[in-house]
Amino acid sequence: MNKMVSLAVVTAVMAGSALAQDAIVAKKTSRNVMKLAPTSKVWDKAPATEVDLYPQTTITLNDAKANALNKNEKAKAAQVRALYDGKNIAFMIQWPDGTRTVQQGYRSDAYGDGFAVQFPEKFDDPKKLPYIGMGSTGRPVVIHLQKAVQPIFEPNGHGDVGMQQQDLSKNLFGNDLKTYHKAQAKLAVKDYQRSFVSEGFRSMTEIKDGSEAFNADMKYDKKAWKGTVARPLKDAYLNLDKGAFPVAFAVWDGARMNRDGLKMLSSWVPVKLEGKKGGDALVAELTAAPKGDVENGKNLVMQNGCMGCHYIPGMSQPGYMAPGLANIGGYSTNAYLKESMVDPNAVVVPGYNRNAHPNTPWYNVVDGKRVSTMPPFPLDDKSLDDMVAYLKTLKAEVAK
């Protein structure tokens, strides 16, 4: 999609047309969006954009049962709406989930449903965005995470373990026991929402000093979740008060033992602030369709031996040495795929056990930095475009 077409798409969406839904348009509102619930009627005033969420298969979780539950998983179609009030922006994401699964604090093998919204700290160059899975070295992201949980007691940061004893351990009866229950309930953590900064797997750091103010919630109804995240347009970490900025979404299905990297995630999606100028290059880049020849790209992938290290459906078997590419076309941008071929060291994705193939690790550690063993591919622009066009076809079918 060229720049002119991309701008026409955004204009059509902002005018209420149903012709294109590839850019999220944040509708301007006089309401304080920090206080909007997932069920607020005001969300109906914002246009809905379909955002597809794909199984993250770049890495593999070290859990045979969970991997079996998620084998050949289809993608999910989510509906995303956005509102902003001039100072804050809010997103509402709705996605299908056949079961309401709540994380239980007393079990280590039970996982809750959840979702996350991710923003890059820097996005001036839309061709150099962070890796979609929790950022990459030198390209940090801010992540807001919300989980469905039951009330959780200690550890809650207060050290009040004496108040977490069961009734049979307390010499209390009648009204005294009721008073104890009320005092105990006040200590429970009834919500789970966290903010993180991250530059890739194993680098996530929770923001605990209160410098990242945001509000999140999620509600389940009719076999679907609605989740909301609201945050300032500007703070110490992000400046989203521009014509456009990128956002990405992830969801976890607790019934399928989803957690950590086992999740469904989107690619970077452009957000256009209604009434704000600028950001056209970013919107054009993130909504552009691949311009290469898919069939020739497939032949080039085979000729260059990509399947010798990567798992590529139809070309190789699972048990790969390098990151799997089964859904790479669903959550990667065109620019990321091209960069990965010409500069493999730009983003080195950890997660798969590099010691599983000790004679052929896909990266080495040099001076504390991960260095890819994949060689750069000095191909001409047409060949690169063709390979990108083919790689973009590698993605699961979207469940209807």
Coordinates of C-alpha atoms in Angstrom, one line a residue:
M1 CA 0.0 0.0 0.0
N2 CA 1.6 3.3 -1.0
K3 CA 1.5 6.5 1.0
M4 CA -1.4 8.0 -0.9
V5 CA -3.5 4.9 -0.5
S6 CA -2.7 4.7 3.2
L7 CA -3.7 8.3 3.8
A8 CA -7.0 7.6 1.9
V9 CA -7.6 4.6 4.2
V10 CA -7.1 6.7 7.3
T11 CA -9.4 9.4 5.9
A12 CA -12.1 6.9 5.1
V13 CA -12.0 5.3 8.5
M14 CA -12.1 8.7 10.2
A15 CA -15.1 9.6 8.1
G16 CA -16.9 6.5 9.3
S17 CA -16.4 4.4 6.2
A18 CA -16.3 0.6 6.6
L19 CA -13.9 0.3 3.6
A20 CA -10.8 -0.2 5.6
Q21 CA -10.0 -1.1 9.2
D22 CA -6.2 -1.4 9.2
A23 CA -5.5 1.8 11.2
I24 CA -7.0 2.3 14.6
V25 CA -8.6 5.8 14.9
A26 CA -8.7 7.2 18.4
K27 CA -11.9 9.2 18.6
K28 CA -11.7 12.5 20.5
T29 CA -14.1 12.7 23.5
S30 CA -14.9 15.1 26.3
R31 CA -15.2 12.2 28.8
N32 CA -12.3 11.4 31.1
V33 CA -11.1 8.2 29.5
M34 CA -9.1 7.2 32.6
K35 CA -12.5 6.3 34.2
L36 CA -14.1 4.3 31.4
A37 CA -15.1 0.7 32.2
P38 CA -15.1 -2.0 29.5
T39 CA -18.9 -1.9 29.4
S40 CA -19.2 2.0 29.1
K41 CA -21.6 3.0 26.3
V42 CA -19.2 5.7 25.1
W43 CA -17.1 3.0 23.5
D44 CA -19.9 2.6 20.9
K45 CA -18.9 6.1 19.5
A46 CA -15.4 4.9 18.6
P47 CA -14.9 3.0 15.3
A48 CA -14.0 -0.7 15.7
T49 CA -10.9 -2.0 14.0
E50 CA -10.3 -5.7 13.5
V51 CA -6.9 -6.7 14.8
D52 CA -5.8 -10.3 14.3
L53 CA -3.9 -12.1 17.1
Y54 CA -1.6 -15.0 16.1
P55 CA -0.1 -17.7 18.2
Q56 CA 3.5 -16.8 19.2
T57 CA 5.5 -19.6 17.7
T58 CA 8.8 -17.8 17.5
I59 CA 9.8 -19.5 20.8
T60 CA 8.6 -22.7 22.4
L61 CA 7.6 -23.0 26.0
N62 CA 9.3 -25.8 28.0
D63 CA 6.0 -27.5 28.8
A64 CA 4.9 -30.5 26.7
K65 CA 1.3 -30.4 28.0
A66 CA 0.8 -26.7 27.2
N67 CA 2.4 -27.1 23.8
A68 CA 0.1 -30.0 23.0
L69 CA -2.9 -27.9 24.0
N70 CA -1.9 -25.1 21.7
K71 CA -0.7 -27.2 18.7
N72 CA -2.1 -25.9 15.4
E73 CA -4.0 -23.1 17.2
K74 CA -5.8 -20.7 14.9
A75 CA -5.5 -17.0 15.1
K76 CA -8.2 -14.8 16.9
A77 CA -9.9 -11.8 15.5
A78 CA -10.1 -9.0 18.1
Q79 CA -12.1 -5.8 17.9
V80 CA -10.2 -2.7 19.1
R81 CA -11.6 0.8 19.9
A82 CA -9.7 3.8 21.0
L83 CA -10.7 7.1 22.7
Y84 CA -8.7 10.1 23.9
D85 CA -9.6 13.2 25.9
G86 CA -6.6 15.4 25.0
K87 CA -4.5 14.3 28.0
N88 CA -5.1 10.5 28.1
I89 CA -5.8 7.7 25.7
A90 CA -7.8 4.5 26.3
F91 CA -8.1 1.3 24.4
M92 CA -10.9 -1.3 24.6
I93 CA -10.0 -4.7 23.1
Q94 CA -12.7 -7.5 22.8
W95 CA -11.6 -11.0 21.9
P96 CA -13.3 -14.4 21.9
D97 CA -12.6 -16.9 24.7
G98 CA -14.8 -20.0 25.3
T99 CA -13.9 -20.2 29.0
R100 CA -13.5 -17.7 31.8
T101 CA -10.3 -18.8 33.6
V102 CA -9.2 -17.0 36.7
Q103 CA -5.7 -17.3 38.1
Q104 CA -5.7 -19.0 41.5
G105 CA -3.1 -18.0 44.0
Y106 CA -2.9 -21.3 45.8
R107 CA -2.0 -23.3 42.6
S108 CA 1.2 -23.1 40.6
D109 CA -0.3 -25.0 37.6
A110 CA -3.4 -22.9 37.0
Y111 CA -3.3 -19.8 34.8
G112 CA -5.7 -16.9 34.3
D113 CA -6.9 -15.2 31.2
G114 CA -5.3 -11.9 30.5
F115 CA -4.2 -9.3 28.0
A116 CA -1.5 -6.7 27.5
V117 CA -1.1 -3.5 25.5
Q118 CA 2.4 -2.6 24.3
F119 CA 4.0 0.7 23.1
P120 CA 7.5 1.4 21.8
E121 CA 9.4 4.2 23.6
K122 CA 10.7 5.4 20.3
F123 CA 9.0 5.2 16.9
D124 CA 10.4 8.1 14.9
D125 CA 11.7 5.6 12.3
P126 CA 8.8 3.2 11.6
K127 CA 11.3 0.8 9.9
K128 CA 13.2 0.4 13.2
L129 CA 10.5 -0.5 15.7
P130 CA 11.2 -2.9 18.6
Y131 CA 10.8 -6.6 18.2
I132 CA 7.1 -7.4 18.7
G133 CA 7.7 -9.8 21.6
M134 CA 8.5 -7.5 24.5
G135 CA 11.0 -5.2 22.7
S136 CA 14.6 -5.7 21.8
T137 CA 18.0 -4.4 22.8
G138 CA 18.2 -0.7 22.4
R139 CA 14.6 -0.5 21.4
P140 CA 12.6 -0.6 24.7
V141 CA 8.8 -0.9 25.1
V142 CA 6.3 -0.1 27.8
I143 CA 3.8 -2.9 28.5
H144 CA 0.6 -2.7 30.5
L145 CA -0.6 -6.2 31.7
Q146 CA -4.0 -7.1 33.1
K147 CA -4.9 -10.6 34.4
A148 CA -8.1 -12.2 35.7
V149 CA -7.4 -13.2 39.3
Q150 CA -9.2 -14.2 42.4
P151 CA -8.5 -12.2 45.6
I152 CA -4.8 -12.9 46.4
F153 CA -3.4 -12.5 49.9
E154 CA 0.2 -12.5 51.0
P155 CA 2.6 -12.0 49.3
N156 CA 1.0 -8.6 48.8
G157 CA 3.9 -6.5 50.0
H158 CA 2.7 -5.9 53.5
G159 CA 4.2 -8.8 55.3
D160 CA 0.9 -9.5 57.1
V161 CA 1.1 -13.3 57.2
G162 CA -0.5 -13.4 60.6
M163 CA -3.8 -12.2 59.0
Q164 CA -3.8 -15.0 56.4
Q165 CA -4.6 -17.9 58.8
Q166 CA -7.6 -20.1 58.3
D167 CA -10.6 -20.0 60.7
L168 CA -9.6 -23.2 62.4
S169 CA -6.3 -21.6 63.4
K170 CA -8.0 -18.6 65.1
N171 CA -9.6 -18.8 68.5
L172 CA -12.5 -16.6 67.3
F173 CA -16.2 -17.1 67.1
G174 CA -19.4 -15.2 66.2
N175 CA -19.0 -11.5 65.7
D176 CA -15.2 -11.7 66.5
L177 CA -14.8 -14.1 63.5
K178 CA -16.9 -11.8 61.3
T179 CA -14.7 -8.8 62.3
Y180 CA -11.6 -10.9 61.4
H181 CA -13.0 -11.8 58.0
K182 CA -13.7 -8.1 57.2
A183 CA -10.2 -7.1 58.3
Q184 CA -8.7 -10.0 56.3
A185 CA -10.7 -9.1 53.1
K186 CA -9.3 -5.5 53.1
L187 CA -5.8 -7.0 52.8
A188 CA -6.5 -9.0 49.6
V189 CA -5.2 -7.9 46.2
K190 CA -8.4 -8.0 44.1
D191 CA -6.9 -6.7 40.9
Y192 CA -3.8 -7.6 38.9
Q193 CA -2.4 -4.9 36.7
R194 CA 1.2 -4.2 36.2
S195 CA 3.4 -1.9 34.0
F196 CA 6.8 -3.0 32.7
V197 CA 9.7 -1.7 30.6
S198 CA 11.4 -4.3 28.5
E199 CA 14.1 -4.7 25.9
G200 CA 13.4 -8.3 25.1
F201 CA 12.8 -11.7 26.7
R202 CA 14.2 -12.0 30.3
S203 CA 14.6 -8.2 30.6
M204 CA 11.1 -7.2 31.7
T205 CA 11.3 -4.9 34.7
E206 CA 8.2 -3.9 36.6
I207 CA 7.6 -0.1 37.2
K208 CA 6.9 0.1 40.9
D209 CA 7.6 3.7 41.8
G210 CA 4.3 5.1 40.6
S211 CA 5.8 6.9 37.6
E212 CA 3.6 5.0 35.2
A213 CA 0.0 5.9 36.0
F214 CA -2.5 3.7 34.1
N215 CA -5.8 2.0 34.7
A216 CA -6.9 -1.4 33.4
D217 CA -9.9 -3.7 33.7
M218 CA -11.5 -6.7 32.1
K219 CA -15.0 -8.1 32.0
Y220 CA -16.3 -11.5 30.7
D221 CA -19.6 -12.0 29.0
K222 CA -21.1 -14.2 26.2
K223 CA -17.8 -16.1 25.7
A224 CA -15.7 -13.1 25.2
W225 CA -13.5 -10.7 27.1
K226 CA -13.6 -6.9 27.0
G227 CA -10.4 -5.3 28.4
T228 CA -9.5 -1.7 28.8
V229 CA -6.3 0.1 29.3
A230 CA -6.1 3.9 29.8
R231 CA -2.9 5.9 30.3
P232 CA -1.5 9.5 29.8
L233 CA -0.5 10.5 26.3
K234 CA 2.7 11.8 27.8
D235 CA 4.8 10.7 30.8
A236 CA 8.4 9.9 31.8
Y237 CA 8.4 6.9 29.4
L238 CA 6.3 7.7 26.4
N239 CA 5.1 10.6 24.3
L240 CA 2.1 9.4 22.3
D241 CA 0.7 12.9 21.7
K242 CA 1.6 12.9 18.1
G243 CA -0.3 12.4 14.8
A244 CA 0.2 8.6 15.0
F245 CA 1.9 6.0 17.0
P246 CA 2.2 2.2 17.1
V247 CA 0.5 -0.2 19.5
A248 CA 0.5 -4.0 19.8
F249 CA -1.9 -6.3 21.7
A250 CA -1.5 -9.8 23.3
V251 CA -4.0 -12.1 25.0
W252 CA -3.6 -15.2 27.1
D253 CA -6.0 -18.1 27.5
G254 CA -5.6 -19.7 30.9
A255 CA -7.6 -22.8 29.9
R256 CA -4.9 -23.5 27.4
M257 CA -2.2 -23.0 30.0
N258 CA -1.1 -19.7 28.3
R259 CA 1.5 -17.7 30.2
D260 CA 4.7 -15.8 29.5
G261 CA 5.6 -16.3 25.8
L262 CA 2.8 -18.8 25.1
K263 CA 0.2 -16.3 24.0
M264 CA -1.6 -14.7 21.0
L265 CA -0.2 -11.4 19.7
S266 CA -0.7 -8.8 17.0
S267 CA 1.8 -7.0 14.9
W268 CA 2.4 -3.3 15.4
V269 CA -0.8 -1.4 14.5
P270 CA -0.8 2.3 13.8
V271 CA -3.1 4.5 15.9
K272 CA -4.2 7.8 14.4
L273 CA -5.4 10.5 16.8
E274 CA -8.5 12.2 15.4
G275 CA -7.8 15.9 14.7
K276 CA -4.0 15.5 14.9
K277 CA -1.7 16.1 12.0
G278 CA 1.4 14.0 11.2
G279 CA 2.3 10.4 11.5
D280 CA 1.5 9.7 7.8
A281 CA 4.8 7.9 7.1
L282 CA 4.2 5.6 10.1
V283 CA 0.7 4.8 9.1
A284 CA 1.8 4.2 5.5
E285 CA 4.6 1.8 6.6
L286 CA 2.5 -0.2 9.0
T287 CA -0.4 -0.6 6.6
A288 CA 1.6 -1.3 3.5
A289 CA 1.0 -4.7 1.8
P290 CA 4.1 -6.7 0.8
K291 CA 5.1 -5.7 -2.8
G292 CA 7.1 -8.8 -3.7
D293 CA 6.5 -12.0 -5.7
V294 CA 5.3 -14.7 -3.2
E295 CA 6.3 -17.7 -5.4
N296 CA 9.7 -16.4 -6.2
G297 CA 10.2 -15.5 -2.5
K298 CA 9.4 -19.1 -1.5
N299 CA 12.0 -20.3 -4.0
L300 CA 14.6 -17.9 -2.6
V301 CA 13.8 -19.0 0.9
M302 CA 14.5 -22.6 -0.2
Q303 CA 17.6 -21.7 -2.2
N304 CA 19.1 -19.9 0.8
G305 CA 18.5 -22.8 3.1
C306 CA 16.4 -20.9 5.7
M307 CA 14.7 -24.1 6.7
G308 CA 18.0 -25.6 7.8
C309 CA 17.7 -23.7 11.0
H310 CA 14.2 -22.3 11.2
Y311 CA 10.9 -24.2 11.3
I312 CA 9.0 -23.3 8.2
P313 CA 5.7 -25.2 7.7
G314 CA 5.9 -27.4 4.6
M315 CA 9.7 -27.1 4.4
S316 CA 11.0 -28.4 7.8
Q317 CA 10.0 -30.2 10.9
P318 CA 9.7 -28.7 14.5
G319 CA 12.8 -29.1 16.6
Y320 CA 14.5 -26.2 14.9
M321 CA 17.7 -24.5 16.1
A322 CA 16.6 -20.9 15.4
P323 CA 13.3 -19.1 16.1
G324 CA 10.3 -20.7 14.5
L325 CA 8.7 -18.9 11.6
A326 CA 5.2 -20.6 11.6
N327 CA 3.4 -17.4 12.3
I328 CA 6.0 -14.8 11.6
G329 CA 3.9 -13.3 8.9
G330 CA 1.1 -12.6 11.3
Y331 CA 3.0 -10.5 13.9
S332 CA 6.0 -9.1 12.0
T333 CA 6.2 -6.0 9.9
N334 CA 7.6 -5.9 6.4
A335 CA 10.5 -3.8 7.7
Y336 CA 11.3 -6.2 10.5
L337 CA 11.5 -9.2 8.2
K338 CA 13.8 -7.3 5.8
E339 CA 16.0 -6.1 8.6
S340 CA 16.3 -9.6 10.0
M341 CA 17.8 -10.8 6.7
V342 CA 20.2 -8.0 6.0
D343 CA 21.2 -7.4 9.7
P344 CA 20.5 -10.5 11.8
N345 CA 22.2 -8.9 14.8
A346 CA 19.7 -6.1 15.0
V347 CA 17.3 -8.4 16.9
V348 CA 18.5 -11.7 18.4
V349 CA 15.4 -13.5 19.8
P350 CA 16.2 -15.6 22.8
G351 CA 13.8 -18.2 24.2
Y352 CA 14.6 -21.4 22.5
N353 CA 17.3 -23.5 24.2
R354 CA 20.5 -22.7 22.3
N355 CA 22.1 -25.7 24.0
A356 CA 19.7 -28.1 22.4
H357 CA 22.0 -28.1 19.4
P358 CA 25.4 -27.3 21.1
N359 CA 27.4 -27.6 17.9
T360 CA 25.2 -25.2 16.0
P361 CA 23.8 -22.5 18.4
W362 CA 21.9 -19.8 16.5
Y363 CA 23.6 -17.1 18.6
N364 CA 26.8 -16.6 20.6
V365 CA 27.5 -14.2 23.5
V366 CA 30.3 -11.7 22.8
D367 CA 31.2 -9.1 25.3
G368 CA 27.8 -9.7 27.0
K369 CA 25.8 -9.2 23.8
R370 CA 24.0 -11.8 21.7
V371 CA 25.5 -12.1 18.3
S372 CA 23.6 -14.1 15.7
T373 CA 25.3 -16.9 13.9
M374 CA 22.9 -16.3 10.9
P375 CA 24.9 -14.6 8.1
P376 CA 23.6 -11.4 6.5
F377 CA 21.9 -12.0 3.2
P378 CA 23.3 -9.3 0.8
L379 CA 20.4 -9.7 -1.7
D380 CA 19.1 -7.1 -4.1
D381 CA 16.0 -5.2 -3.1
K382 CA 13.7 -7.2 -5.4
S383 CA 14.8 -10.5 -3.9
L384 CA 14.4 -9.2 -0.4
D385 CA 10.9 -7.9 -1.2
D386 CA 10.0 -11.3 -2.7
M387 CA 11.2 -13.1 0.4
V388 CA 9.3 -10.7 2.7
A389 CA 6.1 -11.3 0.6
Y390 CA 6.5 -15.1 1.1
L391 CA 7.3 -14.8 4.8
K392 CA 4.2 -12.7 5.3
T393 CA 2.1 -15.6 4.2
L394 CA 3.3 -17.7 7.1
K395 CA 0.5 -17.3 9.5
A396 CA -2.4 -19.3 11.0
E397 CA -5.9 -19.1 9.7
V398 CA -8.1 -16.7 11.6
A399 CA -10.9 -18.6 13.5
K400 CA -14.4 -17.5 12.4

